[in-house]
Amino acid sequence: MSINKIARFRSLALFIIFISIVIMYLALFFKSSYLIMAIIMTIGFILLIGSTIGFFWVGMVSTTKTVQVTCPKCGKVTKMLKKVDQCMFCNQTLSLDPIHAKNNEDHQ
């Protein structure tokens, strides 16, 4: 089962945050060489800043560029990024294009 695009981007950014923290923690094992430790810490910090920017970008996209629709299956309001997306609650395929909507109804 796949989840909608916004949740995928958020999950990826959260995963990168955890990876960057682990990388910075692993840098502590190189205390004997301060240069290597500093390089690894810098890589972890850059990943952390990048994922923070990713979270900011996803937040801006989810509030400014999405269309809110009501899911016909669960009745909850969900957000769509493009013409075809999935409900973030029940994974129902949703479409703003009538051509795709008819095709989706045939498959379910």
PDB file of C-alpha atoms in Angstrom:
ATOM      1  CA  MET A   1       0.000   0.000   0.000  1.00  0.00           C
ATOM      2  CA  SER A   2       1.327   3.379  -0.914  1.00  0.00           C
ATOM      3  CA  ILE A   3       0.520   6.596   0.872  1.00  0.00           C
ATOM      4  CA  ASN A   4       0.026   9.985  -0.672  1.00  0.00           C
ATOM      5  CA  LYS A   5       2.893  12.116  -1.943  1.00  0.00           C
ATOM      6  CA  ILE A   6       2.945  14.621   0.926  1.00  0.00           C
ATOM      7  CA  ALA A   7       3.308  11.878   3.515  1.00  0.00           C
ATOM      8  CA  ARG A   8       6.056  10.249   1.427  1.00  0.00           C
ATOM      9  CA  PHE A   9       8.063  13.479   1.349  1.00  0.00           C
ATOM     10  CA  ARG A  10       7.592  13.948   5.097  1.00  0.00           C
ATOM     11  CA  SER A  11       8.685  10.389   5.791  1.00  0.00           C
ATOM     12  CA  LEU A  12      11.780  10.833   3.648  1.00  0.00           C
ATOM     13  CA  ALA A  13      12.731  14.066   5.421  1.00  0.00           C
ATOM     14  CA  LEU A  14      12.228  12.423   8.822  1.00  0.00           C
ATOM     15  CA  PHE A  15      14.366   9.458   7.761  1.00  0.00           C
ATOM     16  CA  ILE A  16      17.153  11.814   6.668  1.00  0.00           C
ATOM     17  CA  ILE A  17      16.977  13.585  10.047  1.00  0.00           C
ATOM     18  CA  PHE A  18      17.500  10.285  11.867  1.00  0.00           C
ATOM     19  CA  ILE A  19      20.327   9.274   9.527  1.00  0.00           C
ATOM     20  CA  SER A  20      22.073  12.620  10.037  1.00  0.00           C
ATOM     21  CA  ILE A  21      21.873  12.262  13.819  1.00  0.00           C
ATOM     22  CA  VAL A  22      23.351   8.756  13.593  1.00  0.00           C
ATOM     23  CA  ILE A  23      26.153  10.037  11.348  1.00  0.00           C
ATOM     24  CA  MET A  24      26.993  12.818  13.803  1.00  0.00           C
ATOM     25  CA  TYR A  25      26.925  10.328  16.681  1.00  0.00           C
ATOM     26  CA  LEU A  26      29.269   7.978  14.797  1.00  0.00           C
ATOM     27  CA  ALA A  27      31.687  10.880  14.343  1.00  0.00           C
ATOM     28  CA  LEU A  28      32.369  10.695  18.085  1.00  0.00           C
ATOM     29  CA  PHE A  29      34.224   7.412  17.508  1.00  0.00           C
ATOM     30  CA  PHE A  30      36.928   9.367  15.655  1.00  0.00           C
ATOM     31  CA  LYS A  31      38.058  11.470  18.618  1.00  0.00           C
ATOM     32  CA  SER A  32      41.677  10.579  17.926  1.00  0.00           C
ATOM     33  CA  SER A  33      41.547  12.450  14.610  1.00  0.00           C
ATOM     34  CA  TYR A  34      39.794  15.779  14.988  1.00  0.00           C
ATOM     35  CA  LEU A  35      39.854  16.439  11.247  1.00  0.00           C
ATOM     36  CA  ILE A  36      37.953  13.258  10.375  1.00  0.00           C
ATOM     37  CA  MET A  37      35.540  13.859  13.235  1.00  0.00           C
ATOM     38  CA  ALA A  38      34.898  17.414  12.048  1.00  0.00           C
ATOM     39  CA  ILE A  39      34.324  16.290   8.462  1.00  0.00           C
ATOM     40  CA  ILE A  40      31.820  13.612   9.503  1.00  0.00           C
ATOM     41  CA  MET A  41      30.052  16.041  11.855  1.00  0.00           C
ATOM     42  CA  THR A  42      29.828  18.577   9.031  1.00  0.00           C
ATOM     43  CA  ILE A  43      28.311  15.993   6.682  1.00  0.00           C
ATOM     44  CA  GLY A  44      25.723  15.088   9.323  1.00  0.00           C
ATOM     45  CA  PHE A  45      24.957  18.744   9.969  1.00  0.00           C
ATOM     46  CA  ILE A  46      24.497  19.471   6.257  1.00  0.00           C
ATOM     47  CA  LEU A  47      22.093  16.516   5.979  1.00  0.00           C
ATOM     48  CA  LEU A  48      20.194  17.805   9.015  1.00  0.00           C
ATOM     49  CA  ILE A  49      19.867  21.294   7.521  1.00  0.00           C
ATOM     50  CA  GLY A  50      18.822  19.804   4.166  1.00  0.00           C
ATOM     51  CA  SER A  51      16.075  17.724   5.728  1.00  0.00           C
ATOM     52  CA  THR A  52      14.865  20.743   7.704  1.00  0.00           C
ATOM     53  CA  ILE A  53      14.584  22.666   4.448  1.00  0.00           C
ATOM     54  CA  GLY A  54      12.713  19.666   3.017  1.00  0.00           C
ATOM     55  CA  PHE A  55      10.233  19.744   5.902  1.00  0.00           C
ATOM     56  CA  PHE A  56       9.742  23.484   5.369  1.00  0.00           C
ATOM     57  CA  TRP A  57       9.181  22.968   1.641  1.00  0.00           C
ATOM     58  CA  VAL A  58       6.653  20.149   2.211  1.00  0.00           C
ATOM     59  CA  GLY A  59       4.803  22.297   4.731  1.00  0.00           C
ATOM     60  CA  MET A  60       4.601  25.166   2.282  1.00  0.00           C
ATOM     61  CA  VAL A  61       3.446  22.892  -0.529  1.00  0.00           C
ATOM     62  CA  SER A  62       0.831  21.213   1.639  1.00  0.00           C
ATOM     63  CA  THR A  63      -0.684  24.516   2.724  1.00  0.00           C
ATOM     64  CA  THR A  64      -0.422  26.625  -0.426  1.00  0.00           C
ATOM     65  CA  LYS A  65      -0.509  24.420  -3.524  1.00  0.00           C
ATOM     66  CA  THR A  66      -2.857  21.599  -2.646  1.00  0.00           C
ATOM     67  CA  VAL A  67      -6.521  21.201  -3.379  1.00  0.00           C
ATOM     68  CA  GLN A  68      -8.705  19.986  -0.532  1.00  0.00           C
ATOM     69  CA  VAL A  69     -11.279  17.382  -1.536  1.00  0.00           C
ATOM     70  CA  THR A  70     -13.656  15.118   0.345  1.00  0.00           C
ATOM     71  CA  CYS A  71     -12.921  11.438  -0.100  1.00  0.00           C
ATOM     72  CA  PRO A  72     -15.974   9.552  -1.406  1.00  0.00           C
ATOM     73  CA  LYS A  73     -14.957   6.374   0.432  1.00  0.00           C
ATOM     74  CA  CYS A  74     -14.239   7.594   3.994  1.00  0.00           C
ATOM     75  CA  GLY A  75     -15.835  11.066   3.845  1.00  0.00           C
ATOM     76  CA  LYS A  76     -12.802  12.864   5.296  1.00  0.00           C
ATOM     77  CA  VAL A  77     -11.200  15.973   3.805  1.00  0.00           C
ATOM     78  CA  THR A  78      -7.824  15.195   2.200  1.00  0.00           C
ATOM     79  CA  LYS A  79      -5.301  17.149   0.140  1.00  0.00           C
ATOM     80  CA  MET A  80      -4.266  16.457  -3.448  1.00  0.00           C
ATOM     81  CA  LEU A  81      -0.976  17.542  -5.037  1.00  0.00           C
ATOM     82  CA  LYS A  82      -1.700  16.701  -8.672  1.00  0.00           C
ATOM     83  CA  LYS A  83      -4.639  15.540 -10.766  1.00  0.00           C
ATOM     84  CA  VAL A  84      -4.419  11.984  -9.388  1.00  0.00           C
ATOM     85  CA  ASP A  85      -3.468  11.258  -5.762  1.00  0.00           C
ATOM     86  CA  GLN A  86      -4.544   9.033  -2.891  1.00  0.00           C
ATOM     87  CA  CYS A  87      -6.594   9.754   0.202  1.00  0.00           C
ATOM     88  CA  MET A  88      -4.240  10.106   3.169  1.00  0.00           C
ATOM     89  CA  PHE A  89      -6.665   8.194   5.410  1.00  0.00           C
ATOM     90  CA  CYS A  90      -7.958   5.233   3.372  1.00  0.00           C
ATOM     91  CA  ASN A  91      -5.635   5.223   0.297  1.00  0.00           C
ATOM     92  CA  GLN A  92      -8.566   5.582  -2.105  1.00  0.00           C
ATOM     93  CA  THR A  93      -7.358   6.817  -5.494  1.00  0.00           C
ATOM     94  CA  LEU A  94      -8.746  10.293  -6.101  1.00  0.00           C
ATOM     95  CA  SER A  95      -8.778  12.310  -9.306  1.00  0.00           C
ATOM     96  CA  LEU A  96      -9.672  15.840 -10.376  1.00  0.00           C
ATOM     97  CA  ASP A  97      -9.815  14.743 -14.018  1.00  0.00           C
ATOM     98  CA  PRO A  98     -13.158  13.123 -14.992  1.00  0.00           C
ATOM     99  CA  ILE A  99     -11.390  10.748 -17.401  1.00  0.00           C
ATOM    100  CA  HIS A 100      -9.235   9.299 -14.612  1.00  0.00           C
ATOM    101  CA  ALA A 101     -12.160   9.238 -12.176  1.00  0.00           C
ATOM    102  CA  LYS A 102     -14.170   6.960 -14.478  1.00  0.00           C
ATOM    103  CA  ASN A 103     -11.193   4.615 -14.871  1.00  0.00           C
ATOM    104  CA  ASN A 104     -10.688   4.459 -11.092  1.00  0.00           C
ATOM    105  CA  GLU A 105     -14.334   3.561 -10.480  1.00  0.00           C
ATOM    106  CA  ASP A 106     -14.101   0.657 -12.936  1.00  0.00           C
ATOM    107  CA  HIS A 107     -11.163  -0.911 -11.060  1.00  0.00           C
ATOM    108  CA  GLN A 108     -12.772  -0.845  -7.642  1.00  0.00           C
TER     109      GLN A 108
END
